[in-house]
Amino acid sequence: MPLLLFTGSGMSASAAGSHLTPMLLGMVVGAVVMGRRLSRGKGTHRRLALTSTGLAFVGLVLMSTLGEGASILATDGTIVLVGLGLGGMLATFGSAVQGAVPPNMLGAATSSLSFYRSVGGMLGVAAAGAVLTNRLRERLSDAVSFDASSPGISVQLPPNWLGSVQLDPRSVSDGQSTEVVAELARSGLDRPVAEALAEAFPSALTGAIGEVFLVTAAVVVLAFGLSLFLRSESDEETG
């Protein structure tokens, strides 16, 4: 999300990063609300897990629609929605795991939950990075092929260039950076192709990020389906 705001809305790095605060606040609120409902017996693990994953799914789908020039209100609203879902999942799944084991296994169960969450996060970041890189490369190739009026052109990006501009997308955010165009031209690309590549980068990046959000939403759908199998004492009592 900071990368999207940095490139699509022209924010500074610090301003873009500050927009993660609504998500953190949403996570706190989501965890507290779901935790209180569980403690008061006003919801089963299954029901609250389905609610939380549903909120996260809707938020991620809405995130995928955000592009260049998206309003701050819409951006922060979707971030809060995702945060509510994530916070609810943390509280609900943690409670479900602890309620499924005997007291002498609470420590092992809680540490296992943290371990699997860390593994999932590591795999998720790797998968998201791969999707972002591949889709960005394809979008740039399509845009440059169109602009260069050369169907089928294959853009070979300079080594490490894609990673460097992802770390500093402002270097090509205006599409008119003579330094970037010169660097691309020196790498062997024709100058018209280099100019088209720099010009297309902001739009291609925001589109690729949107696709990453959709892939993440698909993973949340899987979590939603698995939540249907959650069982707890309150589930059994209510049938």
PDB file of C-alpha atoms in Angstrom:
ATOM      1  CA  MET A   1       0.000   0.000   0.000  1.00  0.00           C
ATOM      2  CA  PRO A   2       2.791   2.563   0.717  1.00  0.00           C
ATOM      3  CA  LEU A   3       4.283   1.727  -2.684  1.00  0.00           C
ATOM      4  CA  LEU A   4       0.907   2.322  -4.331  1.00  0.00           C
ATOM      5  CA  LEU A   5       0.449   5.658  -2.557  1.00  0.00           C
ATOM      6  CA  PHE A   6       4.050   6.626  -3.264  1.00  0.00           C
ATOM      7  CA  THR A   7       3.702   6.054  -6.987  1.00  0.00           C
ATOM      8  CA  GLY A   8       0.004   6.530  -7.721  1.00  0.00           C
ATOM      9  CA  SER A   9      -0.704   9.538  -5.494  1.00  0.00           C
ATOM     10  CA  GLY A  10       2.712  11.164  -5.533  1.00  0.00           C
ATOM     11  CA  MET A  11       3.088  11.114  -1.740  1.00  0.00           C
ATOM     12  CA  SER A  12       6.416  11.239   0.011  1.00  0.00           C
ATOM     13  CA  ALA A  13       7.720   8.013   1.540  1.00  0.00           C
ATOM     14  CA  SER A  14       6.925   9.158   5.084  1.00  0.00           C
ATOM     15  CA  ALA A  15       3.392  10.278   4.168  1.00  0.00           C
ATOM     16  CA  ALA A  16       2.695   7.004   2.358  1.00  0.00           C
ATOM     17  CA  GLY A  17       3.963   4.993   5.307  1.00  0.00           C
ATOM     18  CA  SER A  18       1.788   6.947   7.725  1.00  0.00           C
ATOM     19  CA  HIS A  19      -1.308   5.611   5.969  1.00  0.00           C
ATOM     20  CA  LEU A  20      -0.615   2.202   7.477  1.00  0.00           C
ATOM     21  CA  THR A  21      -1.693   3.664  10.824  1.00  0.00           C
ATOM     22  CA  PRO A  22      -5.427   3.272  10.016  1.00  0.00           C
ATOM     23  CA  MET A  23      -4.823  -0.414   9.343  1.00  0.00           C
ATOM     24  CA  LEU A  24      -3.089  -0.867  12.699  1.00  0.00           C
ATOM     25  CA  LEU A  25      -5.934   0.943  14.454  1.00  0.00           C
ATOM     26  CA  GLY A  26      -8.419  -1.231  12.588  1.00  0.00           C
ATOM     27  CA  MET A  27      -6.555  -4.350  13.716  1.00  0.00           C
ATOM     28  CA  VAL A  28      -6.730  -3.237  17.341  1.00  0.00           C
ATOM     29  CA  VAL A  29     -10.453  -2.484  17.105  1.00  0.00           C
ATOM     30  CA  GLY A  30     -11.157  -5.741  15.262  1.00  0.00           C
ATOM     31  CA  ALA A  31      -9.250  -7.814  17.806  1.00  0.00           C
ATOM     32  CA  VAL A  32     -10.923  -6.110  20.776  1.00  0.00           C
ATOM     33  CA  VAL A  33     -14.447  -6.385  19.344  1.00  0.00           C
ATOM     34  CA  MET A  34     -14.112 -10.045  18.361  1.00  0.00           C
ATOM     35  CA  GLY A  35     -12.399 -10.900  21.627  1.00  0.00           C
ATOM     36  CA  ARG A  36     -15.159  -9.300  23.683  1.00  0.00           C
ATOM     37  CA  ARG A  37     -17.849 -11.086  21.690  1.00  0.00           C
ATOM     38  CA  LEU A  38     -16.128 -14.410  22.289  1.00  0.00           C
ATOM     39  CA  SER A  39     -15.691 -13.742  26.022  1.00  0.00           C
ATOM     40  CA  ARG A  40     -19.358 -12.812  26.364  1.00  0.00           C
ATOM     41  CA  GLY A  41     -20.544 -15.818  24.393  1.00  0.00           C
ATOM     42  CA  LYS A  42     -22.125 -13.666  21.681  1.00  0.00           C
ATOM     43  CA  GLY A  43     -20.468 -15.469  18.819  1.00  0.00           C
ATOM     44  CA  THR A  44     -18.871 -18.783  17.941  1.00  0.00           C
ATOM     45  CA  HIS A  45     -15.360 -19.158  16.586  1.00  0.00           C
ATOM     46  CA  ARG A  46     -16.727 -20.235  13.233  1.00  0.00           C
ATOM     47  CA  ARG A  47     -19.121 -17.326  12.898  1.00  0.00           C
ATOM     48  CA  LEU A  48     -16.600 -14.696  13.944  1.00  0.00           C
ATOM     49  CA  ALA A  49     -13.887 -16.202  11.739  1.00  0.00           C
ATOM     50  CA  LEU A  50     -16.221 -16.053   8.756  1.00  0.00           C
ATOM     51  CA  THR A  51     -17.060 -12.440   9.579  1.00  0.00           C
ATOM     52  CA  SER A  52     -13.392 -11.475   9.915  1.00  0.00           C
ATOM     53  CA  THR A  53     -12.255 -13.178   6.733  1.00  0.00           C
ATOM     54  CA  GLY A  54     -15.233 -11.660   4.926  1.00  0.00           C
ATOM     55  CA  LEU A  55     -14.225  -8.154   6.018  1.00  0.00           C
ATOM     56  CA  ALA A  56     -10.632  -8.734   4.924  1.00  0.00           C
ATOM     57  CA  PHE A  57     -11.782 -10.107   1.560  1.00  0.00           C
ATOM     58  CA  VAL A  58     -14.019  -7.115   0.822  1.00  0.00           C
ATOM     59  CA  GLY A  59     -11.259  -4.718   1.843  1.00  0.00           C
ATOM     60  CA  LEU A  60      -8.662  -6.405  -0.378  1.00  0.00           C
ATOM     61  CA  VAL A  61     -10.992  -6.487  -3.382  1.00  0.00           C
ATOM     62  CA  LEU A  62     -11.661  -2.775  -2.903  1.00  0.00           C
ATOM     63  CA  MET A  63      -7.915  -2.181  -2.592  1.00  0.00           C
ATOM     64  CA  SER A  64      -7.391  -3.820  -5.974  1.00  0.00           C
ATOM     65  CA  THR A  65      -9.569  -1.127  -7.555  1.00  0.00           C
ATOM     66  CA  LEU A  66      -7.450   1.726  -6.220  1.00  0.00           C
ATOM     67  CA  GLY A  67      -5.269   3.215  -8.905  1.00  0.00           C
ATOM     68  CA  GLU A  68      -3.477   6.418  -9.723  1.00  0.00           C
ATOM     69  CA  GLY A  69      -5.129   9.424  -8.131  1.00  0.00           C
ATOM     70  CA  ALA A  70      -7.332   7.433  -5.731  1.00  0.00           C
ATOM     71  CA  SER A  71      -8.832   9.622  -3.002  1.00  0.00           C
ATOM     72  CA  ILE A  72      -7.310   9.486   0.466  1.00  0.00           C
ATOM     73  CA  LEU A  73     -10.736   8.812   1.984  1.00  0.00           C
ATOM     74  CA  ALA A  74     -11.282   5.739  -0.191  1.00  0.00           C
ATOM     75  CA  THR A  75      -7.739   4.524   0.445  1.00  0.00           C
ATOM     76  CA  ASP A  76      -7.921   4.869   4.221  1.00  0.00           C
ATOM     77  CA  GLY A  77     -11.410   3.349   4.268  1.00  0.00           C
ATOM     78  CA  THR A  78     -10.234   0.173   2.554  1.00  0.00           C
ATOM     79  CA  ILE A  79      -7.145   0.031   4.779  1.00  0.00           C
ATOM     80  CA  VAL A  80      -9.338   0.215   7.894  1.00  0.00           C
ATOM     81  CA  LEU A  81     -11.600  -2.523   6.536  1.00  0.00           C
ATOM     82  CA  VAL A  82      -8.656  -4.853   5.962  1.00  0.00           C
ATOM     83  CA  GLY A  83      -7.334  -4.010   9.430  1.00  0.00           C
ATOM     84  CA  LEU A  84     -10.656  -4.900  11.046  1.00  0.00           C
ATOM     85  CA  GLY A  85     -10.626  -8.247   9.290  1.00  0.00           C
ATOM     86  CA  LEU A  86      -7.020  -9.021  10.203  1.00  0.00           C
ATOM     87  CA  GLY A  87      -7.530  -8.050  13.835  1.00  0.00           C
ATOM     88  CA  GLY A  88     -10.645 -10.189  14.054  1.00  0.00           C
ATOM     89  CA  MET A  89      -8.805 -13.155  12.578  1.00  0.00           C
ATOM     90  CA  LEU A  90      -5.919 -12.808  15.016  1.00  0.00           C
ATOM     91  CA  ALA A  91      -8.256 -12.817  18.020  1.00  0.00           C
ATOM     92  CA  THR A  92     -10.598 -15.511  16.735  1.00  0.00           C
ATOM     93  CA  PHE A  93      -8.008 -18.007  15.517  1.00  0.00           C
ATOM     94  CA  GLY A  94      -5.888 -17.495  18.630  1.00  0.00           C
ATOM     95  CA  SER A  95      -8.850 -18.206  20.855  1.00  0.00           C
ATOM     96  CA  ALA A  96      -9.897 -21.204  18.748  1.00  0.00           C
ATOM     97  CA  VAL A  97      -6.442 -22.779  18.991  1.00  0.00           C
ATOM     98  CA  GLN A  98      -6.189 -22.226  22.745  1.00  0.00           C
ATOM     99  CA  GLY A  99      -9.687 -23.611  23.270  1.00  0.00           C
ATOM    100  CA  ALA A 100      -8.901 -26.772  21.324  1.00  0.00           C
ATOM    101  CA  VAL A 101      -6.058 -28.029  23.518  1.00  0.00           C
ATOM    102  CA  PRO A 102      -5.770 -29.071  27.188  1.00  0.00           C
ATOM    103  CA  PRO A 103      -4.306 -26.542  29.643  1.00  0.00           C
ATOM    104  CA  ASN A 104      -0.897 -28.240  29.726  1.00  0.00           C
ATOM    105  CA  MET A 105      -0.556 -27.701  25.949  1.00  0.00           C
ATOM    106  CA  LEU A 106      -1.458 -24.009  25.833  1.00  0.00           C
ATOM    107  CA  GLY A 107       2.141 -22.857  25.542  1.00  0.00           C
ATOM    108  CA  ALA A 108       2.964 -25.277  22.732  1.00  0.00           C
ATOM    109  CA  ALA A 109      -0.253 -24.475  20.867  1.00  0.00           C
ATOM    110  CA  THR A 110       0.267 -20.709  21.098  1.00  0.00           C
ATOM    111  CA  SER A 111       3.899 -20.918  19.975  1.00  0.00           C
ATOM    112  CA  SER A 112       2.920 -23.204  17.099  1.00  0.00           C
ATOM    113  CA  LEU A 113       0.299 -20.680  16.008  1.00  0.00           C
ATOM    114  CA  SER A 114       2.917 -17.912  15.991  1.00  0.00           C
ATOM    115  CA  PHE A 115       5.324 -20.139  14.068  1.00  0.00           C
ATOM    116  CA  TYR A 116       2.825 -21.013  11.338  1.00  0.00           C
ATOM    117  CA  ARG A 117       1.744 -17.380  11.118  1.00  0.00           C
ATOM    118  CA  SER A 118       5.382 -16.376  10.572  1.00  0.00           C
ATOM    119  CA  VAL A 119       5.863 -19.071   7.926  1.00  0.00           C
ATOM    120  CA  GLY A 120       2.676 -17.942   6.185  1.00  0.00           C
ATOM    121  CA  GLY A 121       3.842 -14.337   6.249  1.00  0.00           C
ATOM    122  CA  MET A 122       7.215 -15.275   4.785  1.00  0.00           C
ATOM    123  CA  LEU A 123       5.634 -17.315   1.990  1.00  0.00           C
ATOM    124  CA  GLY A 124       3.062 -14.596   1.377  1.00  0.00           C
ATOM    125  CA  VAL A 125       5.680 -11.884   0.964  1.00  0.00           C
ATOM    126  CA  ALA A 126       7.676 -14.079  -1.431  1.00  0.00           C
ATOM    127  CA  ALA A 127       4.576 -14.922  -3.484  1.00  0.00           C
ATOM    128  CA  ALA A 128       3.405 -11.307  -3.572  1.00  0.00           C
ATOM    129  CA  GLY A 129       6.849 -10.164  -4.697  1.00  0.00           C
ATOM    130  CA  ALA A 130       6.894 -12.735  -7.490  1.00  0.00           C
ATOM    131  CA  VAL A 131       3.409 -11.759  -8.680  1.00  0.00           C
ATOM    132  CA  LEU A 132       4.284  -8.060  -8.557  1.00  0.00           C
ATOM    133  CA  THR A 133       7.511  -8.489 -10.502  1.00  0.00           C
ATOM    134  CA  ASN A 134       6.033 -10.744 -13.183  1.00  0.00           C
ATOM    135  CA  ARG A 135       2.869  -8.703 -13.717  1.00  0.00           C
ATOM    136  CA  LEU A 136       4.818  -5.440 -13.742  1.00  0.00           C
ATOM    137  CA  ARG A 137       7.189  -6.823 -16.358  1.00  0.00           C
ATOM    138  CA  GLU A 138       4.283  -8.030 -18.507  1.00  0.00           C
ATOM    139  CA  ARG A 139       2.409  -4.738 -18.192  1.00  0.00           C
ATOM    140  CA  LEU A 140       5.514  -2.766 -19.134  1.00  0.00           C
ATOM    141  CA  SER A 141       6.144  -5.021 -22.123  1.00  0.00           C
ATOM    142  CA  ASP A 142       2.548  -4.573 -23.293  1.00  0.00           C
ATOM    143  CA  ALA A 143       2.664  -0.807 -22.848  1.00  0.00           C
ATOM    144  CA  VAL A 144       5.999  -0.401 -24.599  1.00  0.00           C
ATOM    145  CA  SER A 145       4.967  -2.714 -27.432  1.00  0.00           C
ATOM    146  CA  PHE A 146       1.863  -0.603 -27.981  1.00  0.00           C
ATOM    147  CA  ASP A 147       3.686   2.716 -27.754  1.00  0.00           C
ATOM    148  CA  ALA A 148       6.476   1.537 -30.023  1.00  0.00           C
ATOM    149  CA  SER A 149       3.971   0.221 -32.566  1.00  0.00           C
ATOM    150  CA  SER A 150       5.904  -3.024 -32.634  1.00  0.00           C
ATOM    151  CA  PRO A 151       3.593  -5.929 -31.750  1.00  0.00           C
ATOM    152  CA  GLY A 152       5.401  -8.785 -30.109  1.00  0.00           C
ATOM    153  CA  ILE A 153       8.317  -6.706 -28.872  1.00  0.00           C
ATOM    154  CA  SER A 154      10.030  -8.265 -25.855  1.00  0.00           C
ATOM    155  CA  VAL A 155      11.375  -5.751 -23.385  1.00  0.00           C
ATOM    156  CA  GLN A 156      14.552  -6.934 -21.694  1.00  0.00           C
ATOM    157  CA  LEU A 157      14.941  -4.781 -18.628  1.00  0.00           C
ATOM    158  CA  PRO A 158      18.454  -3.961 -17.393  1.00  0.00           C
ATOM    159  CA  PRO A 159      19.715  -6.219 -14.582  1.00  0.00           C
ATOM    160  CA  ASN A 160      18.472  -5.106 -11.151  1.00  0.00           C
ATOM    161  CA  TRP A 161      16.676  -2.094 -12.661  1.00  0.00           C
ATOM    162  CA  LEU A 162      13.218  -3.349 -11.767  1.00  0.00           C
ATOM    163  CA  GLY A 163      14.201  -3.895  -8.155  1.00  0.00           C
ATOM    164  CA  SER A 164      15.841  -0.489  -7.869  1.00  0.00           C
ATOM    165  CA  VAL A 165      12.851   1.420  -9.218  1.00  0.00           C
ATOM    166  CA  GLN A 166      10.515  -0.531  -6.939  1.00  0.00           C
ATOM    167  CA  LEU A 167      12.611   0.725  -4.028  1.00  0.00           C
ATOM    168  CA  ASP A 168      12.591   4.264  -5.441  1.00  0.00           C
ATOM    169  CA  PRO A 169       9.604   4.531  -7.808  1.00  0.00           C
ATOM    170  CA  ARG A 170       9.696   8.311  -7.687  1.00  0.00           C
ATOM    171  CA  SER A 171      12.705   8.112 -10.008  1.00  0.00           C
ATOM    172  CA  VAL A 172      10.321   7.325 -12.867  1.00  0.00           C
ATOM    173  CA  SER A 173       7.020   8.525 -11.421  1.00  0.00           C
ATOM    174  CA  ASP A 174       6.814  11.505 -13.761  1.00  0.00           C
ATOM    175  CA  GLY A 175       7.781   9.519 -16.825  1.00  0.00           C
ATOM    176  CA  GLN A 176      10.118  12.305 -17.904  1.00  0.00           C
ATOM    177  CA  SER A 177      13.270  11.491 -15.955  1.00  0.00           C
ATOM    178  CA  THR A 178      16.115  12.056 -18.389  1.00  0.00           C
ATOM    179  CA  GLU A 179      18.523  10.172 -16.076  1.00  0.00           C
ATOM    180  CA  VAL A 180      16.341   7.058 -16.095  1.00  0.00           C
ATOM    181  CA  VAL A 181      15.834   7.195 -19.855  1.00  0.00           C
ATOM    182  CA  ALA A 182      19.576   7.610 -20.366  1.00  0.00           C
ATOM    183  CA  GLU A 183      20.312   4.668 -18.062  1.00  0.00           C
ATOM    184  CA  LEU A 184      17.859   2.453 -19.925  1.00  0.00           C
ATOM    185  CA  ALA A 185      19.284   3.563 -23.270  1.00  0.00           C
ATOM    186  CA  ARG A 186      22.818   2.766 -22.093  1.00  0.00           C
ATOM    187  CA  SER A 187      21.686  -0.741 -21.152  1.00  0.00           C
ATOM    188  CA  GLY A 188      20.929  -1.470 -24.800  1.00  0.00           C
ATOM    189  CA  LEU A 189      17.293  -0.422 -25.148  1.00  0.00           C
ATOM    190  CA  ASP A 190      16.373   1.856 -28.024  1.00  0.00           C
ATOM    191  CA  ARG A 191      15.732   5.360 -26.777  1.00  0.00           C
ATOM    192  CA  PRO A 192      12.053   5.417 -27.895  1.00  0.00           C
ATOM    193  CA  VAL A 193      11.512   2.153 -26.003  1.00  0.00           C
ATOM    194  CA  ALA A 194      13.340   3.549 -22.952  1.00  0.00           C
ATOM    195  CA  GLU A 195      11.154   6.654 -22.981  1.00  0.00           C
ATOM    196  CA  ALA A 196       7.977   4.584 -23.330  1.00  0.00           C
ATOM    197  CA  LEU A 197       9.132   2.326 -20.488  1.00  0.00           C
ATOM    198  CA  ALA A 198       9.682   5.246 -18.116  1.00  0.00           C
ATOM    199  CA  GLU A 199       6.368   6.780 -19.154  1.00  0.00           C
ATOM    200  CA  ALA A 200       4.393   3.571 -18.586  1.00  0.00           C
ATOM    201  CA  PHE A 201       5.961   2.622 -15.272  1.00  0.00           C
ATOM    202  CA  PRO A 202       3.613   4.397 -12.780  1.00  0.00           C
ATOM    203  CA  SER A 203       0.450   3.030 -14.374  1.00  0.00           C
ATOM    204  CA  ALA A 204       1.949  -0.443 -14.778  1.00  0.00           C
ATOM    205  CA  LEU A 205       3.057  -0.534 -11.157  1.00  0.00           C
ATOM    206  CA  THR A 206      -0.328   0.492  -9.747  1.00  0.00           C
ATOM    207  CA  GLY A 207      -2.025  -2.114 -11.932  1.00  0.00           C
ATOM    208  CA  ALA A 208       0.377  -4.833 -10.816  1.00  0.00           C
ATOM    209  CA  ILE A 209      -0.151  -3.935  -7.158  1.00  0.00           C
ATOM    210  CA  GLY A 210      -3.909  -4.226  -7.685  1.00  0.00           C
ATOM    211  CA  GLU A 211      -3.387  -7.759  -8.980  1.00  0.00           C
ATOM    212  CA  VAL A 212      -1.329  -8.601  -5.897  1.00  0.00           C
ATOM    213  CA  PHE A 213      -4.285  -7.531  -3.751  1.00  0.00           C
ATOM    214  CA  LEU A 214      -6.557  -9.826  -5.776  1.00  0.00           C
ATOM    215  CA  VAL A 215      -4.207 -12.774  -5.244  1.00  0.00           C
ATOM    216  CA  THR A 216      -4.199 -12.013  -1.528  1.00  0.00           C
ATOM    217  CA  ALA A 217      -7.997 -11.852  -1.563  1.00  0.00           C
ATOM    218  CA  ALA A 218      -8.027 -15.337  -3.112  1.00  0.00           C
ATOM    219  CA  VAL A 219      -5.951 -16.615  -0.185  1.00  0.00           C
ATOM    220  CA  VAL A 220      -8.462 -15.043   2.207  1.00  0.00           C
ATOM    221  CA  VAL A 221     -11.227 -16.941   0.373  1.00  0.00           C
ATOM    222  CA  LEU A 222      -9.330 -20.139   1.205  1.00  0.00           C
ATOM    223  CA  ALA A 223      -9.187 -19.070   4.858  1.00  0.00           C
ATOM    224  CA  PHE A 224     -12.923 -18.362   4.719  1.00  0.00           C
ATOM    225  CA  GLY A 225     -13.579 -21.890   3.454  1.00  0.00           C
ATOM    226  CA  LEU A 226     -11.366 -23.497   6.078  1.00  0.00           C
ATOM    227  CA  SER A 227     -13.143 -21.471   8.776  1.00  0.00           C
ATOM    228  CA  LEU A 228     -16.294 -23.450   8.017  1.00  0.00           C
ATOM    229  CA  PHE A 229     -14.623 -26.445   9.655  1.00  0.00           C
ATOM    230  CA  LEU A 230     -13.913 -24.660  12.933  1.00  0.00           C
ATOM    231  CA  ARG A 231     -15.476 -26.351  15.944  1.00  0.00           C
ATOM    232  CA  SER A 232     -15.648 -25.232  19.553  1.00  0.00           C
ATOM    233  CA  GLU A 233     -17.675 -25.967  22.667  1.00  0.00           C
ATOM    234  CA  SER A 234     -20.034 -23.110  21.855  1.00  0.00           C
ATOM    235  CA  ASP A 235     -20.433 -24.495  18.329  1.00  0.00           C
ATOM    236  CA  GLU A 236     -21.500 -27.844  19.684  1.00  0.00           C
ATOM    237  CA  GLU A 237     -23.903 -26.300  22.165  1.00  0.00           C
ATOM    238  CA  THR A 238     -25.632 -24.272  19.472  1.00  0.00           C
ATOM    239  CA  GLY A 239     -25.604 -27.125  16.939  1.00  0.00           C
TER     240      GLY A 239
END
